């Protein structure tokens, strides 16, 4: 059995697609005839900075990134606050709800051409499928893995379920994956679902919610998200999970349908019913046949902050001296628990410098560790640079957010 730590491919695929199509559509056009793209993003940390990097300097594009106030690390915030950054007084779930509301809003869609860069845009998930094939072929080239005799499991640190959903599609495309392992922190709605068949919010408050490090972006939430050392995974509801449920419902309930269209409609009705129950009752339960279908492809592991710190320290002591960020450490912890005779591929998600306090906490007694040795030169002095951000209050609602975005886009268009 082997454990492979895989660094994520840079997230610039979706912005590059935007640029390609915009250039084509605006060829030969000028002034008001040129098409303008308004990119909306909700992020728990990494997606926002990646989208900004991928779209910086692009013509005819306005970028608005929403993130929960006080719930990203200082480095992540500094990376983002160079475009239209909207700091929302809530959780990532609130930011994501705003994005969905904007895409469903007739008023803003009548004047703006909206696009998304986080996994609400399926192009993002399509790009992530490549991680799994790349890792598989890398294992074969290493000489330690034989496709004819060996098994492989992918272990993915999971919050919003986008990355591991890409693994599911890779498996459906024919990649020989034994199991996809959902690695959760203490916000464990997915782990509980695989144990019980019930997908239920379990908000925690007060002392029970305390944890994590304020310096790395952990912050108390009135909605009941548990604070952890891996704040980018501090999510109550994993919105991409409903996409998996559609495919499962399609296979389980649509088998007796008379046409492909009827099968799709059956799947859609079931997912709509579950999502309605989630919204009104805080959760829903599925039949055993649905749970069994999910468990055929997935398993789940829950990792505590204490275990996260221990894994960062232990992996640093490996001969290679690899330094994990807390999110990647959750995947490695889950991979190392396995007793099955399979190769484990643990997906890494972030640079450790973004979560400095957690890494320093884990490695405080390691004499050869110097944080300056892993600090990218791009990060030096970043927190001191000028920032531009707007604070968005949830009680201002969709109307307030719509007005803000339209006003800023019109100002940008007037300058070109």
CSV table of C-alpha atoms in Angstrom, one decimal:
chain,number,residue,atom,x,y,z
A,1,UNK,CA,0.0,0.0,0.0
A,2,UNK,CA,1.3,3.5,-0.8
A,3,UNK,CA,0.2,7.0,-0.1
A,4,UNK,CA,0.6,9.6,-2.7
A,5,UNK,CA,0.2,13.3,-1.9
A,6,UNK,CA,-1.1,15.0,-5.0
A,7,UNK,CA,-0.8,18.8,-5.4
A,8,UNK,CA,-3.9,20.2,-7.1
A,9,UNK,CA,-3.5,21.5,-10.7
A,10,UNK,CA,-3.6,25.3,-10.8
A,11,UNK,CA,-7.2,26.5,-11.0
A,12,UNK,CA,-7.0,28.6,-14.1
A,13,UNK,CA,-9.0,26.4,-16.5
A,14,UNK,CA,-12.4,28.2,-16.2
A,15,UNK,CA,-11.0,31.8,-16.5
A,16,UNK,CA,-9.0,30.7,-19.6
A,17,UNK,CA,-12.2,29.4,-21.2
A,18,UNK,CA,-14.0,32.7,-20.4
A,19,UNK,CA,-11.2,34.6,-22.1
A,20,UNK,CA,-11.2,32.4,-25.2
A,21,UNK,CA,-14.9,32.7,-25.9
A,22,UNK,CA,-14.9,36.5,-25.1
A,23,UNK,CA,-12.1,37.2,-27.5
A,24,UNK,CA,-13.9,35.3,-30.2
A,25,UNK,CA,-17.3,37.0,-29.6
A,26,UNK,CA,-15.8,40.5,-29.4
A,27,UNK,CA,-13.6,40.2,-32.5
A,28,UNK,CA,-14.1,43.3,-34.6
A,29,UNK,CA,-16.5,44.9,-32.1
A,30,UNK,CA,-16.0,48.2,-30.3
A,31,UNK,CA,-17.6,50.4,-27.6
A,32,UNK,CA,-21.1,49.3,-26.5
A,33,UNK,CA,-21.2,46.5,-29.0
A,34,UNK,CA,-18.5,44.6,-27.1
A,35,UNK,CA,-19.9,41.9,-24.8
A,36,UNK,CA,-19.0,42.2,-21.1
A,37,UNK,CA,-18.8,39.3,-18.7
A,38,UNK,CA,-19.7,39.7,-15.0
A,39,UNK,CA,-18.0,36.9,-13.1
A,40,UNK,CA,-19.5,36.0,-9.7
A,41,UNK,CA,-17.7,33.8,-7.2
A,42,UNK,CA,-18.5,32.5,-3.7
A,43,UNK,CA,-15.4,31.2,-1.9
A,44,UNK,CA,-14.4,29.8,1.4
A,45,UNK,CA,-10.8,30.8,0.6
A,46,UNK,CA,-8.9,29.4,-2.3
A,47,UNK,CA,-11.3,29.6,-5.3
A,48,UNK,CA,-11.5,33.4,-4.9
A,49,UNK,CA,-7.8,34.1,-5.2
A,50,UNK,CA,-7.4,31.5,-8.0
A,51,UNK,CA,-10.1,33.1,-10.1
A,52,UNK,CA,-8.6,36.6,-9.6
A,53,UNK,CA,-5.2,35.3,-10.7
A,54,UNK,CA,-6.7,33.6,-13.7
A,55,UNK,CA,-8.8,36.7,-14.8
A,56,UNK,CA,-6.4,39.5,-13.9
A,57,UNK,CA,-5.8,41.9,-16.8
A,58,UNK,CA,-8.5,40.3,-18.9
A,59,UNK,CA,-10.6,42.7,-21.1
A,60,UNK,CA,-14.3,43.0,-20.8
A,61,UNK,CA,-14.5,41.1,-17.5
A,62,UNK,CA,-15.7,42.3,-14.1
A,63,UNK,CA,-15.0,40.0,-11.1
A,64,UNK,CA,-16.9,39.9,-7.9
A,65,UNK,CA,-15.7,37.6,-5.2
A,66,UNK,CA,-17.9,37.0,-2.1
A,67,UNK,CA,-16.4,35.4,1.0
A,68,UNK,CA,-17.5,35.2,4.7
A,69,UNK,CA,-16.3,38.0,6.8
A,70,UNK,CA,-13.5,36.9,9.2
A,71,UNK,CA,-13.6,33.2,8.0
A,72,UNK,CA,-10.6,33.1,5.6
A,73,UNK,CA,-7.0,33.4,6.5
A,74,UNK,CA,-5.2,36.8,6.2
A,75,UNK,CA,-3.1,35.6,3.3
A,76,UNK,CA,-6.2,34.4,1.4
A,77,UNK,CA,-8.0,37.7,2.1
A,78,UNK,CA,-5.0,39.7,0.9
A,79,UNK,CA,-4.8,37.6,-2.3
A,80,UNK,CA,-8.5,38.4,-3.0
A,81,UNK,CA,-8.9,42.1,-2.1
A,82,UNK,CA,-7.5,43.5,-5.4
A,83,UNK,CA,-10.7,43.2,-7.4
A,84,UNK,CA,-14.4,43.7,-6.3
A,85,UNK,CA,-14.3,41.8,-3.1
A,86,UNK,CA,-17.5,41.5,-1.1
A,87,UNK,CA,-17.1,40.5,2.5
A,88,UNK,CA,-20.4,39.0,3.6
A,89,UNK,CA,-21.5,38.9,7.2
A,90,UNK,CA,-22.3,35.2,7.3
A,91,UNK,CA,-20.9,31.8,6.2
A,92,UNK,CA,-19.8,30.4,2.9
A,93,UNK,CA,-23.3,28.9,2.6
A,94,UNK,CA,-24.7,32.4,2.7
A,95,UNK,CA,-22.3,33.6,0.0
A,96,UNK,CA,-23.2,30.6,-2.1
A,97,UNK,CA,-26.9,31.3,-1.7
A,98,UNK,CA,-26.3,34.8,-3.0
A,99,UNK,CA,-24.6,33.4,-6.1
A,100,UNK,CA,-27.5,31.1,-6.8
A,101,UNK,CA,-30.0,33.9,-6.2
A,102,UNK,CA,-28.2,36.1,-8.7
A,103,UNK,CA,-28.3,33.5,-11.4
A,104,UNK,CA,-32.0,33.0,-10.8
A,105,UNK,CA,-32.7,36.8,-10.8
A,106,UNK,CA,-34.4,38.0,-14.0
A,107,UNK,CA,-33.5,41.6,-13.3
A,108,UNK,CA,-29.8,41.3,-13.2
A,109,UNK,CA,-29.8,38.7,-16.0
A,110,UNK,CA,-31.6,41.2,-18.2
A,111,UNK,CA,-28.6,43.6,-18.0
A,112,UNK,CA,-25.6,41.5,-17.1
A,113,UNK,CA,-24.0,38.4,-18.7
A,114,UNK,CA,-23.2,36.4,-15.6
A,115,UNK,CA,-20.6,33.6,-15.2
A,116,UNK,CA,-19.3,31.7,-12.3
A,117,UNK,CA,-15.9,30.3,-11.5
A,118,UNK,CA,-16.6,28.1,-8.5
A,119,UNK,CA,-18.1,24.7,-8.9
A,120,UNK,CA,-21.6,26.0,-9.6
A,121,UNK,CA,-20.0,26.3,-13.1
A,122,UNK,CA,-19.8,22.7,-14.4
A,123,UNK,CA,-16.7,23.6,-16.4
A,124,UNK,CA,-14.8,23.8,-13.2
A,125,UNK,CA,-15.7,20.2,-12.3
A,126,UNK,CA,-14.8,19.1,-15.9
A,127,UNK,CA,-11.3,20.5,-15.4
A,128,UNK,CA,-10.9,18.8,-12.1
A,129,UNK,CA,-11.6,15.4,-13.6
A,130,UNK,CA,-8.1,15.6,-15.1
A,131,UNK,CA,-6.5,15.4,-11.6
A,132,UNK,CA,-7.7,11.8,-11.2
A,133,UNK,CA,-6.5,10.6,-14.6
A,134,UNK,CA,-3.2,12.4,-14.2
A,135,UNK,CA,-2.7,10.7,-10.7
A,136,UNK,CA,-3.6,7.3,-12.1
A,137,UNK,CA,-1.1,7.5,-15.0
A,138,UNK,CA,1.5,8.9,-12.6
A,139,UNK,CA,1.2,5.8,-10.4
A,140,UNK,CA,1.6,3.5,-13.4
A,141,UNK,CA,4.7,5.3,-14.5
A,142,UNK,CA,6.1,5.1,-10.9
A,143,UNK,CA,6.4,1.3,-11.3
A,144,UNK,CA,4.7,0.7,-8.0
A,145,UNK,CA,1.2,0.1,-9.3
A,146,UNK,CA,0.0,-2.6,-11.6
A,147,UNK,CA,-3.4,-1.9,-13.3
A,148,UNK,CA,-4.0,-5.6,-13.7
A,149,UNK,CA,-3.6,-6.6,-10.0
A,150,UNK,CA,-3.7,-3.4,-7.8
A,151,UNK,CA,-6.6,-1.3,-6.5
A,152,UNK,CA,-6.6,2.5,-6.1
A,153,UNK,CA,-8.6,4.8,-3.7
A,154,UNK,CA,-8.7,8.6,-4.0
A,155,UNK,CA,-9.0,10.4,-0.7
A,156,UNK,CA,-10.3,14.0,-1.1
A,157,UNK,CA,-10.6,16.7,1.6
A,158,UNK,CA,-14.2,17.7,1.1
A,159,UNK,CA,-16.3,20.8,1.9
A,160,UNK,CA,-18.6,21.7,-1.0
A,161,UNK,CA,-18.2,18.3,-2.7
A,162,UNK,CA,-17.0,19.7,-6.1
A,163,UNK,CA,-13.5,18.1,-6.3
A,164,UNK,CA,-14.7,14.6,-5.3
A,165,UNK,CA,-17.7,14.8,-7.6
A,166,UNK,CA,-15.1,15.2,-10.4
A,167,UNK,CA,-13.6,11.9,-9.2
A,168,UNK,CA,-17.1,10.3,-9.4
A,169,UNK,CA,-17.4,11.4,-13.0
A,170,UNK,CA,-13.9,10.1,-13.7
A,171,UNK,CA,-15.0,6.7,-12.3
A,172,UNK,CA,-18.1,6.8,-14.5
A,173,UNK,CA,-15.9,7.5,-17.5
A,174,UNK,CA,-14.0,4.3,-16.9
A,175,UNK,CA,-11.2,5.2,-14.5
A,176,UNK,CA,-10.7,2.0,-12.4
A,177,UNK,CA,-11.3,3.5,-8.9
A,178,UNK,CA,-12.0,1.1,-6.0
A,179,UNK,CA,-13.4,3.9,-3.8
A,180,UNK,CA,-13.7,7.6,-3.4
A,181,UNK,CA,-13.1,8.6,0.2
A,182,UNK,CA,-14.8,11.8,1.5
A,183,UNK,CA,-12.4,13.2,4.1
A,184,UNK,CA,-14.4,15.6,6.4
A,185,UNK,CA,-13.4,17.8,9.2
A,186,UNK,CA,-15.7,18.2,12.2
A,187,UNK,CA,-18.4,19.7,10.0
A,188,UNK,CA,-19.3,16.2,9.0
A,189,UNK,CA,-22.7,16.3,7.3
A,190,UNK,CA,-21.4,14.0,4.5
A,191,UNK,CA,-19.8,11.5,6.9
A,192,UNK,CA,-23.1,11.3,8.9
A,193,UNK,CA,-25.1,10.7,5.7
A,194,UNK,CA,-23.0,7.7,4.6
A,195,UNK,CA,-23.5,6.2,8.1
A,196,UNK,CA,-27.2,6.8,8.4
A,197,UNK,CA,-28.8,7.8,5.1
A,198,UNK,CA,-29.9,11.1,6.7
A,199,UNK,CA,-28.6,14.4,5.3
A,200,UNK,CA,-29.2,16.8,8.1
A,201,UNK,CA,-27.8,20.1,9.3
A,202,UNK,CA,-26.6,19.9,12.8
A,203,UNK,CA,-25.7,23.4,13.9
A,204,UNK,CA,-23.5,23.8,16.9
A,205,UNK,CA,-23.2,26.9,19.1
A,206,UNK,CA,-21.3,28.3,22.0
A,207,UNK,CA,-18.5,26.1,23.4
A,208,UNK,CA,-19.4,23.3,21.1
A,209,UNK,CA,-18.7,25.5,18.1
A,210,UNK,CA,-15.4,26.8,19.3
A,211,UNK,CA,-12.2,25.7,17.7
A,212,UNK,CA,-9.8,26.6,15.0
A,213,UNK,CA,-7.5,29.6,14.9
A,214,UNK,CA,-8.8,33.1,14.3
A,215,UNK,CA,-5.5,33.9,12.7
A,216,UNK,CA,-6.1,31.3,10.0
A,217,UNK,CA,-9.7,32.3,9.3
A,218,UNK,CA,-11.8,30.4,11.9
A,219,UNK,CA,-14.7,32.5,13.2
A,220,UNK,CA,-17.8,31.8,15.2
A,221,UNK,CA,-21.0,31.6,13.1
A,222,UNK,CA,-24.6,32.2,14.3
A,223,UNK,CA,-25.7,29.6,11.7
A,224,UNK,CA,-23.8,26.9,13.7
A,225,UNK,CA,-20.8,26.0,11.6
A,226,UNK,CA,-18.1,24.4,13.7
A,227,UNK,CA,-14.8,26.3,13.8
A,228,UNK,CA,-11.9,24.2,12.8
A,229,UNK,CA,-8.2,24.4,11.7
A,230,UNK,CA,-9.4,23.8,8.1
A,231,UNK,CA,-11.7,26.8,7.6
A,232,UNK,CA,-12.1,26.4,3.9
A,233,UNK,CA,-14.0,23.2,4.7
A,234,UNK,CA,-16.2,24.8,7.4
A,235,UNK,CA,-19.5,24.3,5.5
A,236,UNK,CA,-22.9,23.1,6.8
A,237,UNK,CA,-24.3,22.1,3.4
A,238,UNK,CA,-22.3,20.7,0.5
A,239,UNK,CA,-24.2,22.1,-2.5
A,240,UNK,CA,-22.6,19.8,-5.2
A,241,UNK,CA,-23.9,16.8,-3.3
A,242,UNK,CA,-27.3,17.3,-5.0
A,243,UNK,CA,-25.6,16.7,-8.3
A,244,UNK,CA,-24.5,13.3,-7.1
A,245,UNK,CA,-28.0,12.6,-5.8
A,246,UNK,CA,-29.4,13.3,-9.2
A,247,UNK,CA,-27.2,10.7,-10.8
A,248,UNK,CA,-28.0,8.2,-8.1
A,249,UNK,CA,-31.8,8.8,-8.3
A,250,UNK,CA,-31.5,8.5,-12.1
A,251,UNK,CA,-30.0,5.0,-11.7
A,252,UNK,CA,-32.1,3.8,-8.8
A,253,UNK,CA,-35.5,5.2,-9.6
A,254,UNK,CA,-35.3,5.6,-13.3
A,255,UNK,CA,-34.5,2.0,-14.2
A,256,UNK,CA,-38.2,1.3,-15.1
A,257,UNK,CA,-38.7,4.5,-17.1
A,258,UNK,CA,-39.9,4.2,-20.7
A,259,UNK,CA,-37.6,6.9,-22.0
A,260,UNK,CA,-34.5,8.8,-21.2
A,261,UNK,CA,-36.5,12.0,-20.7
A,262,UNK,CA,-38.8,10.2,-18.2
A,263,UNK,CA,-35.8,8.9,-16.4
A,264,UNK,CA,-34.3,12.4,-16.1
A,265,UNK,CA,-37.6,13.8,-14.9
A,266,UNK,CA,-37.9,11.1,-12.2
A,267,UNK,CA,-34.4,12.0,-10.9
A,268,UNK,CA,-35.2,15.7,-10.9
A,269,UNK,CA,-38.4,15.2,-8.9
A,270,UNK,CA,-36.7,13.2,-6.3
A,271,UNK,CA,-33.8,15.7,-5.9
A,272,UNK,CA,-36.3,18.6,-5.8
A,273,UNK,CA,-38.2,16.9,-3.0
A,274,UNK,CA,-35.0,16.2,-1.0
A,275,UNK,CA,-33.8,19.8,-1.4
A,276,UNK,CA,-37.2,21.1,-0.3
A,277,UNK,CA,-37.0,19.1,2.8
A,278,UNK,CA,-33.5,20.3,3.5
A,279,UNK,CA,-34.6,23.9,3.1
A,280,UNK,CA,-37.8,23.6,5.2
A,281,UNK,CA,-36.9,20.9,7.7
A,282,UNK,CA,-33.1,21.1,7.9
A,283,UNK,CA,-32.6,17.7,6.4
A,284,UNK,CA,-33.9,14.6,4.6
A,285,UNK,CA,-33.5,10.8,4.6
A,286,UNK,CA,-33.1,8.5,1.6
A,287,UNK,CA,-34.2,4.9,1.1
A,288,UNK,CA,-31.7,2.1,1.6
A,289,UNK,CA,-31.4,1.5,-2.1
A,290,UNK,CA,-30.2,5.1,-2.6
A,291,UNK,CA,-27.7,4.9,0.3
A,292,UNK,CA,-26.4,1.6,-1.0
A,293,UNK,CA,-25.8,3.1,-4.4
A,294,UNK,CA,-23.9,6.0,-2.9
A,295,UNK,CA,-21.8,3.7,-0.7
A,296,UNK,CA,-20.9,1.6,-3.7
A,297,UNK,CA,-18.7,4.4,-4.9
A,298,UNK,CA,-18.0,6.4,-1.7
A,299,UNK,CA,-16.9,6.0,1.9
A,300,UNK,CA,-16.2,8.8,4.4
A,301,UNK,CA,-13.8,9.6,7.2
A,302,UNK,CA,-14.1,12.3,9.9
A,303,UNK,CA,-10.9,13.9,11.1
A,304,UNK,CA,-10.6,16.1,14.2
A,305,UNK,CA,-8.3,19.1,14.7
A,306,UNK,CA,-6.1,17.1,17.0
A,307,UNK,CA,-5.6,14.4,14.4
A,308,UNK,CA,-4.9,17.1,11.8
A,309,UNK,CA,-2.1,18.6,13.8
A,310,UNK,CA,-0.6,15.2,14.5
A,311,UNK,CA,-0.6,14.4,10.8
A,312,UNK,CA,1.1,17.7,9.8
A,313,UNK,CA,3.8,16.9,12.4
A,314,UNK,CA,4.2,13.2,11.4
A,315,UNK,CA,4.4,13.8,7.7
A,316,UNK,CA,7.0,16.5,8.2
A,317,UNK,CA,9.1,13.8,9.9
A,318,UNK,CA,9.0,11.6,6.9
A,319,UNK,CA,12.4,11.5,5.0
A,320,UNK,CA,11.1,13.9,2.4
A,321,UNK,CA,10.0,16.4,5.1
A,322,UNK,CA,6.7,17.4,3.3
A,323,UNK,CA,4.7,20.2,4.9
A,324,UNK,CA,1.0,19.8,4.7
A,325,UNK,CA,-1.6,22.5,5.1
A,326,UNK,CA,-4.5,21.5,7.5
A,327,UNK,CA,-6.9,20.7,4.7
A,328,UNK,CA,-4.5,18.4,2.9
A,329,UNK,CA,-3.6,16.8,6.3
A,330,UNK,CA,-7.3,15.8,6.6
A,331,UNK,CA,-7.0,13.7,3.4
A,332,UNK,CA,-3.7,12.2,4.4
A,333,UNK,CA,-5.1,11.3,7.9
A,334,UNK,CA,-8.0,9.5,6.2
A,335,UNK,CA,-5.7,7.7,3.8
A,336,UNK,CA,-3.5,6.4,6.5
A,337,UNK,CA,-6.4,4.9,8.4
A,338,UNK,CA,-7.2,2.5,5.6
A,339,UNK,CA,-6.6,-1.2,6.2
A,340,UNK,CA,-7.7,-2.2,2.7
A,341,UNK,CA,-5.0,-3.4,0.3
A,342,UNK,CA,-5.1,-0.5,-2.1
A,343,UNK,CA,-2.9,2.4,-3.2
A,344,UNK,CA,-4.1,5.6,-1.6
A,345,UNK,CA,-4.0,8.9,-3.5
A,346,UNK,CA,-4.6,11.9,-1.1
A,347,UNK,CA,-5.4,15.1,-2.9
A,348,UNK,CA,-3.7,18.2,-1.6
A,349,UNK,CA,-5.5,21.5,-1.8
A,350,UNK,CA,-3.6,24.5,-0.5
A,351,UNK,CA,-0.2,25.9,0.2
A,352,UNK,CA,0.7,25.6,3.9
A,353,UNK,CA,1.7,29.3,4.0
A,354,UNK,CA,-1.9,30.2,3.7
A,355,UNK,CA,-2.6,28.6,7.1
A,356,UNK,CA,0.6,29.7,8.9
A,357,UNK,CA,-0.7,29.5,12.5
A,358,UNK,CA,-1.9,25.9,12.2
A,359,UNK,CA,1.3,24.8,10.6
A,360,UNK,CA,3.4,26.6,13.2
A,361,UNK,CA,1.3,25.0,16.0
A,362,UNK,CA,2.0,21.5,14.6
A,363,UNK,CA,5.7,22.1,14.0
A,364,UNK,CA,6.6,24.3,17.0
A,365,UNK,CA,9.0,21.6,18.4
A,366,UNK,CA,10.7,20.8,15.1
A,367,UNK,CA,14.1,22.4,15.3
A,368,UNK,CA,14.8,22.4,11.6
A,369,UNK,CA,11.5,24.0,10.7
A,370,UNK,CA,11.6,27.6,9.6
A,371,UNK,CA,8.4,29.1,8.2
A,372,UNK,CA,10.3,31.5,6.1
A,373,UNK,CA,11.7,28.6,4.1
A,374,UNK,CA,8.3,27.8,2.7
A,375,UNK,CA,6.9,31.3,2.3
A,376,UNK,CA,6.5,32.0,-1.4
A,377,UNK,CA,8.1,35.3,-2.5
A,378,UNK,CA,4.7,36.4,-3.8
A,379,UNK,CA,3.3,36.3,-0.2
A,380,UNK,CA,6.0,38.6,1.3
A,381,UNK,CA,4.5,41.9,2.2
A,382,UNK,CA,1.1,41.0,0.7
A,383,UNK,CA,-0.9,41.8,3.9
A,384,UNK,CA,0.4,45.3,3.8
A,385,UNK,CA,-0.7,46.1,0.3
A,386,UNK,CA,-3.7,48.4,-0.4
A,387,UNK,CA,-7.1,46.6,-0.5
A,388,UNK,CA,-10.5,47.4,-1.9
A,389,UNK,CA,-13.4,45.6,-0.5
A,390,UNK,CA,-17.0,46.2,0.3
A,391,UNK,CA,-18.9,44.8,3.3
A,392,UNK,CA,-22.2,43.2,2.4
A,393,UNK,CA,-25.0,42.7,4.9
A,394,UNK,CA,-27.3,39.8,4.5
A,395,UNK,CA,-30.3,41.9,5.6
A,396,UNK,CA,-29.8,44.1,2.5
A,397,UNK,CA,-30.7,41.0,0.5
A,398,UNK,CA,-30.6,40.3,-3.2
A,399,UNK,CA,-31.8,43.8,-4.1
A,400,UNK,CA,-28.8,45.5,-2.4
A,401,UNK,CA,-26.3,43.1,-3.9
A,402,UNK,CA,-27.8,43.4,-7.4
A,403,UNK,CA,-27.6,47.2,-7.2
A,404,UNK,CA,-24.0,47.1,-6.0
A,405,UNK,CA,-22.9,44.8,-8.8
A,406,UNK,CA,-24.7,46.7,-11.6
A,407,UNK,CA,-23.4,50.1,-10.5
A,408,UNK,CA,-19.8,48.8,-10.3
A,409,UNK,CA,-20.0,47.1,-13.7
A,410,UNK,CA,-21.4,50.3,-15.4
A,411,UNK,CA,-18.5,52.3,-13.9
A,412,UNK,CA,-16.0,49.8,-15.4
A,413,UNK,CA,-17.6,49.9,-18.8
A,414,UNK,CA,-17.6,53.7,-18.8
A,415,UNK,CA,-13.8,53.7,-18.3
A,416,UNK,CA,-13.0,51.5,-21.3
